[in-house]
């Protein structure tokens, strides 16, 4: 499992887990400088397994961002 944050189409931060057990969570976080006009962020998740499954019951994906001023 890999969770990635992309800035302007390029990878800025990756986090992952390869335990292969049910109920795991993946987190990727970073403090990323943005110019305030044209920069943008995207979040991606990638999973590879012999039989990949995602339970949609109580499992939820979150993406959040915060404005930090110097």
GROMACS .gro file of C-alpha atoms in nm:
model
   70
    1UNK     CA    1   0.000   0.000   0.000
    2UNK     CA    2   0.128   0.345  -0.088
    3UNK     CA    3  -0.030   0.684  -0.021
    4UNK     CA    4   0.127   0.975  -0.208
    5UNK     CA    5   0.094   1.353  -0.207
    6UNK     CA    6   0.172   1.520  -0.537
    7UNK     CA    7   0.244   1.891  -0.584
    8UNK     CA    8   0.191   2.030  -0.934
    9UNK     CA    9   0.194   1.678  -1.082
   10UNK     CA   10   0.519   1.563  -0.915
   11UNK     CA   11   0.559   1.336  -0.613
   12UNK     CA   12   0.622   1.541  -0.297
   13UNK     CA   13   0.574   1.279  -0.021
   14UNK     CA   14   0.498   0.906   0.006
   15UNK     CA   15   0.389   0.689   0.293
   16UNK     CA   16   0.312   0.319   0.293
   17UNK     CA   17   0.260  -0.010   0.470
   18UNK     CA   18   0.335  -0.363   0.356
   19UNK     CA   19   0.216  -0.572   0.652
   20UNK     CA   20  -0.053  -0.741   0.444
   21UNK     CA   21  -0.302  -0.753   0.731
   22UNK     CA   22  -0.663  -0.640   0.740
   23UNK     CA   23  -0.759  -0.316   0.908
   24UNK     CA   24  -0.441  -0.123   0.843
   25UNK     CA   25  -0.431   0.248   0.778
   26UNK     CA   26  -0.188   0.444   0.566
   27UNK     CA   27  -0.082   0.800   0.635
   28UNK     CA   28   0.123   1.041   0.432
   29UNK     CA   29   0.177   1.391   0.565
   30UNK     CA   30   0.408   1.681   0.488
   31UNK     CA   31   0.449   2.055   0.522
   32UNK     CA   32   0.461   2.168   0.160
   33UNK     CA   33   0.532   2.524   0.045
   34UNK     CA   34   0.272   2.659  -0.197
   35UNK     CA   35   0.291   2.990  -0.383
   36UNK     CA   36  -0.075   3.077  -0.322
   37UNK     CA   37  -0.179   3.114  -0.686
   38UNK     CA   38  -0.086   2.831  -0.921
   39UNK     CA   39   0.035   2.546  -0.695
   40UNK     CA   40  -0.201   2.253  -0.636
   41UNK     CA   41  -0.198   1.923  -0.443
   42UNK     CA   42  -0.328   1.578  -0.535
   43UNK     CA   43  -0.362   1.263  -0.327
   44UNK     CA   44  -0.314   0.913  -0.469
   45UNK     CA   45  -0.335   0.565  -0.319
   46UNK     CA   46  -0.194   0.250  -0.476
   47UNK     CA   47  -0.247  -0.108  -0.366
   48UNK     CA   48  -0.100  -0.426  -0.509
   49UNK     CA   49  -0.190  -0.776  -0.391
   50UNK     CA   50  -0.277  -1.116  -0.531
   51UNK     CA   51  -0.642  -1.042  -0.451
   52UNK     CA   52  -0.673  -0.670  -0.369
   53UNK     CA   53  -0.987  -0.582  -0.179
   54UNK     CA   54  -1.110  -0.265  -0.018
   55UNK     CA   55  -1.396  -0.279   0.230
   56UNK     CA   56  -1.622   0.020   0.190
   57UNK     CA   57  -1.815  -0.044   0.512
   58UNK     CA   58  -1.670   0.176   0.786
   59UNK     CA   59  -1.342   0.250   0.605
   60UNK     CA   60  -1.320   0.605   0.483
   61UNK     CA   61  -1.056   0.801   0.294
   62UNK     CA   62  -0.962   1.148   0.414
   63UNK     CA   63  -0.764   1.430   0.256
   64UNK     CA   64  -0.716   1.751   0.449
   65UNK     CA   65  -0.498   2.058   0.415
   66UNK     CA   66  -0.421   2.349   0.643
   67UNK     CA   67  -0.298   2.699   0.573
   68UNK     CA   68   0.023   2.769   0.768
   69UNK     CA   69   0.162   3.121   0.769
   70UNK     CA   70   0.519   3.207   0.859
   0.00000   0.00000   0.00000
